[in-house]
mmCIF file of C-alpha atoms in Angstrom:
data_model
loop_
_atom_site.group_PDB
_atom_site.id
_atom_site.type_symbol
_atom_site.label_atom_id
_atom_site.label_comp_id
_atom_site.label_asym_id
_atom_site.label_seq_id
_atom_site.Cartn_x
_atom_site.Cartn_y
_atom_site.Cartn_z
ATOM 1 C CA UNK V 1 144.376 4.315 -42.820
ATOM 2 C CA UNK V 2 143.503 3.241 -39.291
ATOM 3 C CA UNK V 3 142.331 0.108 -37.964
ATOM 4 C CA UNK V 4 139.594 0.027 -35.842
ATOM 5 C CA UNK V 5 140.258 -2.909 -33.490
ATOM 6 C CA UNK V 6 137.157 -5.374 -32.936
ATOM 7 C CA UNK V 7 138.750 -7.826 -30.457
ATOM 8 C CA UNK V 8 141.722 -8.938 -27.996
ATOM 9 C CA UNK V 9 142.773 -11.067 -30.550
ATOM 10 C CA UNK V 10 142.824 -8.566 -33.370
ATOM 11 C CA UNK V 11 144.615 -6.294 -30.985
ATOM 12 C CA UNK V 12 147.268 -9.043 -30.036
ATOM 13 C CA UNK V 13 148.060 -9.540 -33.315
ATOM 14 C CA UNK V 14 148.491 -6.319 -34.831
ATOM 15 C CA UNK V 15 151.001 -5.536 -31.861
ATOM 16 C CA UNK V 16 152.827 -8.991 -32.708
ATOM 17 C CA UNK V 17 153.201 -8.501 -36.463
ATOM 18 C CA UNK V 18 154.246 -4.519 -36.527
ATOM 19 C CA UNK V 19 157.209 -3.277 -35.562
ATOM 20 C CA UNK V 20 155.203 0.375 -34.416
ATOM 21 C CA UNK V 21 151.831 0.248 -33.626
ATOM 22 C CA UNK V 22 150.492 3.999 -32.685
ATOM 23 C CA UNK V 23 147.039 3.535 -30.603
ATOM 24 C CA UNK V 24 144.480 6.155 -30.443
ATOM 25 C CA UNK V 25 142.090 5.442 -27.420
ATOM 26 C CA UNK V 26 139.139 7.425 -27.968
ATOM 27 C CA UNK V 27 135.815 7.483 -26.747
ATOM 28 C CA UNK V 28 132.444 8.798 -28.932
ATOM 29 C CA UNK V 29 131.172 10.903 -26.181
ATOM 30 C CA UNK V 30 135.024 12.832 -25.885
ATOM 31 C CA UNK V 31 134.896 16.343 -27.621
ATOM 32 C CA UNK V 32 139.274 16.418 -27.741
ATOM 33 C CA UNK V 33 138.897 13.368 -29.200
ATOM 34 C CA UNK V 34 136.876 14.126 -31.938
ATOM 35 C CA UNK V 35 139.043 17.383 -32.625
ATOM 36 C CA UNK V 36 142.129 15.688 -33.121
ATOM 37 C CA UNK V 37 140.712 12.740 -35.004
ATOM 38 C CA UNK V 38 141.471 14.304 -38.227
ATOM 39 C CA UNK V 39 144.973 14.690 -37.498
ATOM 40 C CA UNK V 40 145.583 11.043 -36.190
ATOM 41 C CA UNK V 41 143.686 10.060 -39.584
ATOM 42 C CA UNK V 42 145.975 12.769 -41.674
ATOM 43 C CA UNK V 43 149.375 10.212 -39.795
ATOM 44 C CA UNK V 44 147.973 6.863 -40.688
ATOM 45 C CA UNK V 45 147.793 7.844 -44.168
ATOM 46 C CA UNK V 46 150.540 9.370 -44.565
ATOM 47 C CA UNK V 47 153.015 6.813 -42.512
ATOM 48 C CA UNK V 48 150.975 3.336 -42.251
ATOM 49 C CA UNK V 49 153.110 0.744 -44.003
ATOM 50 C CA UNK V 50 152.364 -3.001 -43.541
ATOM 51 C CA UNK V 51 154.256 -5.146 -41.588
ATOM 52 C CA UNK V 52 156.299 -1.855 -40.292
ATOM 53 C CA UNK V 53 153.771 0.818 -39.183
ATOM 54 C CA UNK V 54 150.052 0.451 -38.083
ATOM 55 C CA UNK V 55 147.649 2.730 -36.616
ATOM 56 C CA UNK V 56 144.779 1.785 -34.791
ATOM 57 C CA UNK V 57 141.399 2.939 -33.213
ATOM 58 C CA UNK V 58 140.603 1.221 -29.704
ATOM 59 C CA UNK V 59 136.807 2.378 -28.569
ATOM 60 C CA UNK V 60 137.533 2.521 -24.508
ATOM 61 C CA UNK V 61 133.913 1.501 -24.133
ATOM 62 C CA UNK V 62 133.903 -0.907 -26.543
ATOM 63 C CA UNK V 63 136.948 -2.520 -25.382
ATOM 64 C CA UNK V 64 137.476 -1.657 -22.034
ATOM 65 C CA UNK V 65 139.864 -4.713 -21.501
ATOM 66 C CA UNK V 66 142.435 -3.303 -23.531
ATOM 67 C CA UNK V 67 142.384 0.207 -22.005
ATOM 68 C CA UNK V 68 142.480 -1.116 -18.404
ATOM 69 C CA UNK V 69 145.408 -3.919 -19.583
ATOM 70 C CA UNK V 70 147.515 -0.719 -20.833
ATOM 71 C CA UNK V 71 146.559 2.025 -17.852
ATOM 72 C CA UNK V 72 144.346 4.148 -19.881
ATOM 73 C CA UNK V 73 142.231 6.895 -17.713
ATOM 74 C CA UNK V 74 141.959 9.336 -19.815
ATOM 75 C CA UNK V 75 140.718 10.568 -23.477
ATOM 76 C CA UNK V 76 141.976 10.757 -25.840
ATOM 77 C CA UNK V 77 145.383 8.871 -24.995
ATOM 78 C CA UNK V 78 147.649 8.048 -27.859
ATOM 79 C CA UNK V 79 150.196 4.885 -27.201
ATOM 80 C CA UNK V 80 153.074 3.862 -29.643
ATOM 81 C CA UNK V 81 154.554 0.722 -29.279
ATOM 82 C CA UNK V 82 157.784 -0.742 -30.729
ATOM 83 C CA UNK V 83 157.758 -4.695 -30.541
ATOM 84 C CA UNK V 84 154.761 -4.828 -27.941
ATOM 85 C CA UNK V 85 156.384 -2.355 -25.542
ATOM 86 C CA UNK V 86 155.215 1.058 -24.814
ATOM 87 C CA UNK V 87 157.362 4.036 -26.025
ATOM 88 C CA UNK V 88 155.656 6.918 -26.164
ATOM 89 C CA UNK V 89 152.409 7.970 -24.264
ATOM 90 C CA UNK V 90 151.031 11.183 -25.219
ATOM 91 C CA UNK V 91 147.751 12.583 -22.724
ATOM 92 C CA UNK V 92 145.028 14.873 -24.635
ATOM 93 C CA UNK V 93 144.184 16.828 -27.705
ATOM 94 C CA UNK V 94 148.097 17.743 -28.627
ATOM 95 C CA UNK V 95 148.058 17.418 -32.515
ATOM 96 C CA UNK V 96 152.672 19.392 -31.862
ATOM 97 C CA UNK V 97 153.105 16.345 -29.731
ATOM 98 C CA UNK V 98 151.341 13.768 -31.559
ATOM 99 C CA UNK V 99 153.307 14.248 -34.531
ATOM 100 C CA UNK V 100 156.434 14.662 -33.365
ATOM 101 C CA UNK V 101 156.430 11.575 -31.171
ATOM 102 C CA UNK V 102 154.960 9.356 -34.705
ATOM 103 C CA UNK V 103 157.545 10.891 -36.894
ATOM 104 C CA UNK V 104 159.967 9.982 -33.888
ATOM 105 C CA UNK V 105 158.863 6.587 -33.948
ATOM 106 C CA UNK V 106 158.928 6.349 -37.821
ATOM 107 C CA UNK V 107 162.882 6.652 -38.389
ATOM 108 C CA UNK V 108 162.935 4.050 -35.078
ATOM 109 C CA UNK V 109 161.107 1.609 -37.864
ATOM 110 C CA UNK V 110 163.538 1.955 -40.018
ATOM 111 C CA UNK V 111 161.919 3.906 -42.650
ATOM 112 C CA UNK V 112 161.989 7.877 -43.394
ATOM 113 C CA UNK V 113 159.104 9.963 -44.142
ATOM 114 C CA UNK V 114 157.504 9.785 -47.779
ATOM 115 C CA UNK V 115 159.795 12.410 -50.125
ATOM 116 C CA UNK V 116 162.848 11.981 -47.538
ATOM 117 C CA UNK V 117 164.913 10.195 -50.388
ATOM 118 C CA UNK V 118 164.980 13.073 -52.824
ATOM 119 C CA UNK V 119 166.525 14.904 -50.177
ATOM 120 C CA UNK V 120 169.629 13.748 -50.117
ATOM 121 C CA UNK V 121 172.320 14.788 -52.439
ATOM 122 C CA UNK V 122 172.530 14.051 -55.741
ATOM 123 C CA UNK V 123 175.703 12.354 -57.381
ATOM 124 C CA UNK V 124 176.670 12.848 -61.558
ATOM 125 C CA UNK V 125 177.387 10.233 -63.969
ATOM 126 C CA UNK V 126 181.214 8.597 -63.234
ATOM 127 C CA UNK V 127 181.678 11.402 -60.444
ATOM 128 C CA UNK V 128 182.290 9.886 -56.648
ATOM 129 C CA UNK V 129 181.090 12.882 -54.646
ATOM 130 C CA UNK V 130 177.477 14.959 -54.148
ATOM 131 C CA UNK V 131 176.783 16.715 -56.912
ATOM 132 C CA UNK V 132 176.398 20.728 -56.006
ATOM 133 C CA UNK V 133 175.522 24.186 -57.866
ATOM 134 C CA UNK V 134 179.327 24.702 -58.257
ATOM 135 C CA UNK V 135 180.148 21.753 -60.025
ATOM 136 C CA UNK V 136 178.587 23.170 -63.920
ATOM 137 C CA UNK V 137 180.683 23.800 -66.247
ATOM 138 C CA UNK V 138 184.245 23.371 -64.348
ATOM 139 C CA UNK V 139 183.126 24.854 -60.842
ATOM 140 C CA UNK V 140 184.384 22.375 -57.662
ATOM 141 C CA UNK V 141 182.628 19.485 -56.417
ATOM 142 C CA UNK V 142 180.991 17.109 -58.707
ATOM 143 C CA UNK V 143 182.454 15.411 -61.337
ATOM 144 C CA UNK V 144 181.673 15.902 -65.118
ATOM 145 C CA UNK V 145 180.846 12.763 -67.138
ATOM 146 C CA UNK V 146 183.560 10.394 -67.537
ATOM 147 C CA UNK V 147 186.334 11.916 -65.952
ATOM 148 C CA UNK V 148 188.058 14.833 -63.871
ATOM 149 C CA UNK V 149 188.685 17.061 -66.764
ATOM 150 C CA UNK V 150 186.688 20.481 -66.033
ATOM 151 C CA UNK V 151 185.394 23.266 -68.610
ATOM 152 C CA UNK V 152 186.497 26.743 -68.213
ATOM 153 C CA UNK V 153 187.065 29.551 -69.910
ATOM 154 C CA UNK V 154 190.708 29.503 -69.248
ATOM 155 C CA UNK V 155 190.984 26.017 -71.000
ATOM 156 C CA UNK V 156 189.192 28.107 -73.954
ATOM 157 C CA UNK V 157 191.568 31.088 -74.046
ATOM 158 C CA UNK V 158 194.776 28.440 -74.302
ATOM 159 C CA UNK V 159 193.073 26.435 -76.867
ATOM 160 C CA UNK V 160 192.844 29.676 -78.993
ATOM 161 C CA UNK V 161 196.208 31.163 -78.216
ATOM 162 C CA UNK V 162 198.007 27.423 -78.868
ATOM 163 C CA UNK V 163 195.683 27.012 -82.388
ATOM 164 C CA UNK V 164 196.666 31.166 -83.472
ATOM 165 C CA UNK V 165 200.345 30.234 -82.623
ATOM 166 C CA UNK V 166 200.346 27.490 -84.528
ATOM 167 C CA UNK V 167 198.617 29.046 -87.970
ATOM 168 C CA UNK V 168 201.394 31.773 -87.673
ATOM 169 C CA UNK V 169 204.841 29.195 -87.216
ATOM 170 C CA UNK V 170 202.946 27.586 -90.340
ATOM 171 C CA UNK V 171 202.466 31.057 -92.423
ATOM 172 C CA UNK V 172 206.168 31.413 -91.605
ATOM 173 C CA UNK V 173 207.379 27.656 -92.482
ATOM 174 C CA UNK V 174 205.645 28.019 -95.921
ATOM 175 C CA UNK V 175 207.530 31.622 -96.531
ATOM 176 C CA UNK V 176 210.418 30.004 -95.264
ATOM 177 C CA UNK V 177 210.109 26.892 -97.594
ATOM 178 C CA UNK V 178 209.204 29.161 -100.651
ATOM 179 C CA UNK V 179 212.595 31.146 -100.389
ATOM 180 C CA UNK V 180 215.120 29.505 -102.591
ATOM 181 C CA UNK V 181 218.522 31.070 -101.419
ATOM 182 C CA UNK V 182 220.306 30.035 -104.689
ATOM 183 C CA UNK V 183 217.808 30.902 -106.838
ATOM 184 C CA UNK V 184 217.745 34.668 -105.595
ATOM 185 C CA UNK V 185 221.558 35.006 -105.902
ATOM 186 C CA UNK V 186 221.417 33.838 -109.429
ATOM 187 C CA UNK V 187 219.139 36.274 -109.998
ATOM 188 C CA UNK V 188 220.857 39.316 -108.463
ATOM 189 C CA UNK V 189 222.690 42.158 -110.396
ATOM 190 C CA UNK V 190 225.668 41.563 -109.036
ATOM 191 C CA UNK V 191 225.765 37.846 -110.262
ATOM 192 C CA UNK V 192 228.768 38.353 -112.384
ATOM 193 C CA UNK V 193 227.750 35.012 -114.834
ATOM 194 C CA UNK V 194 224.287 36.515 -115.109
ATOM 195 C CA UNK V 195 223.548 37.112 -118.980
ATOM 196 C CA UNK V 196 222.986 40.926 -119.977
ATOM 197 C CA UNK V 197 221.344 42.457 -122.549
ATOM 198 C CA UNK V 198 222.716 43.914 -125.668
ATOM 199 C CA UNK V 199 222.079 47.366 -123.824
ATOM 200 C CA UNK V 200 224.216 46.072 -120.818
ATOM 201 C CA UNK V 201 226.569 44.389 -123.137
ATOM 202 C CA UNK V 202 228.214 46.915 -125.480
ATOM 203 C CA UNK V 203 229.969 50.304 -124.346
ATOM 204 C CA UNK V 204 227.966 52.834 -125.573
ATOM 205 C CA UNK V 205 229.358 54.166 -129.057
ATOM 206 C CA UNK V 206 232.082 51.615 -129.182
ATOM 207 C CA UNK V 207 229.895 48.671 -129.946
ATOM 208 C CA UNK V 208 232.093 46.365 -128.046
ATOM 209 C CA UNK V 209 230.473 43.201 -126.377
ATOM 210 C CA UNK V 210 233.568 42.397 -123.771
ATOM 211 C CA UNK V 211 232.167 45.850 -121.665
ATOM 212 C CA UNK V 212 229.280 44.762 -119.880
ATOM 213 C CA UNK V 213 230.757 45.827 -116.569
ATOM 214 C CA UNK V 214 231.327 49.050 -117.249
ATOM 215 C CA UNK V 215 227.397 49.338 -118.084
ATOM 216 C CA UNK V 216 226.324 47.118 -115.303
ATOM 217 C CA UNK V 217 224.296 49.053 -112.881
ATOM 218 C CA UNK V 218 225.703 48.735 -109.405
ATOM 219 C CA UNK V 219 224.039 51.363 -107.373
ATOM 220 C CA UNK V 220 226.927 52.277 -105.923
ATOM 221 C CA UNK V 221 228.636 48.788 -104.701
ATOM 222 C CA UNK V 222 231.404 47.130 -107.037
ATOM 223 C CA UNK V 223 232.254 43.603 -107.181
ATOM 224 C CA UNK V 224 235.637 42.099 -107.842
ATOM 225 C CA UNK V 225 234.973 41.850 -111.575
ATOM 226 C CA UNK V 226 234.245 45.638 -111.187
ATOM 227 C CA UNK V 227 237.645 46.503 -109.670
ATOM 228 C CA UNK V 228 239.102 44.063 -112.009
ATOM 229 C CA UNK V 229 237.961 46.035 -114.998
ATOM 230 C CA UNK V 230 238.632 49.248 -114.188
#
């Protein structure tokens, strides 16, 4: 809010203890003055900040010593100082100009406009960079919590691929581990200490147990206790 100044002294002080003071000098009878009064008011409140930024009301009949003491001659006459000294002078009803030149001398204060902050790039958790739209879910840019490592659907596919590959080596290492090599041979027909049956161990109508190779089935392959035989 502006300060309506009362006295040299008030006025002396103000411009000793702000670092910008923005002046409106106004008169009651001035029509332009009362048409951009809203917009001077609209400023204050939105940039007054103590100790940094004040904006005051000087009445030029009032307090005609200040006008004269700065040069004003005409209404309504805005004058921003920075540290006592005039910076800006800006002549009439110009509500373009009048803002521009305050938001001008706001960032010379040292201070941004109100919501300026949340402007400014974001950064994510353990990430050194501004965090952007391309930086969910493995895009460039930001980093992800805790680390480089980035999600993608590449890194899915290989997961499945390596965990597929490695159910099928262990299907095969199980097959592998269940085949006894010694135990199949001892079972095979042409295992020649293999015990036969009585059917497989007498010649048929001779009765005689020393012939089970003749009556071994050996679809067609012979052993060398087959040729031996024979």
């Amino acid at each position: 809010m502006a300060v309506s100044i009362g006295s040299q002294n008030e006025w002396s002080r103000i411009l000793s203890s702000s670092t910008i003071v923005v002046a409106d000098f106004y008169a009651d009878w001035c029509g332009p003055c009362k048409m951009i009064a809203p917009t001077f008011e609209s400023l204050a409140t939105k940039f007054s900040k103590p100790g940094k930024i004040t904006f005051c009301k000087v009445n030029t009949d009032s307090q005609q010593s200040i006008a004269s003491a700065h040069g004003v001659r005409a209404m309504p006459t805005f004058l921003i100082f920075k540290n006592g000294s005039v910076i800006e002078t800006i002549q009439g009803a110009n509500p373009p100009a009048l803002t521009a030149a305050v938001e001008k001398s706001v960032k010379l204060a040292g201070t941004s406009a109100p919501g300026a902050s949340f402007k400014t790039p974001g950064r994510t958790l353990g990430g050194t960079g501004p965090a952007t739209t391309s930086s969910r879910w493995g895009g460039g840019g930001g980093r992800s919590l805790g680390g480089s490592s980035r999600f993608s659907s590449f890194n899915v596919l290989n997961a499945l691929l390596t965990f597929f590959g490695l159910y099928i080596v262990s299907l095969f290492s199980a097959s592998f581990q269940n085949f006894d090599p010694y135990k199949a041979a001892e079972n095979s027909d042409f295992n020649v200490h293999k015990p036969r049956s009585e059917t497989f161990g007498r010649d048929q109508g001779s009765g005689r147990p020393g012939a089970a190779a003749a009556a071994r089935p050996t679809n067609g392959v012979k052993t060398l206790a087959d040729l031996g035989g024979s």
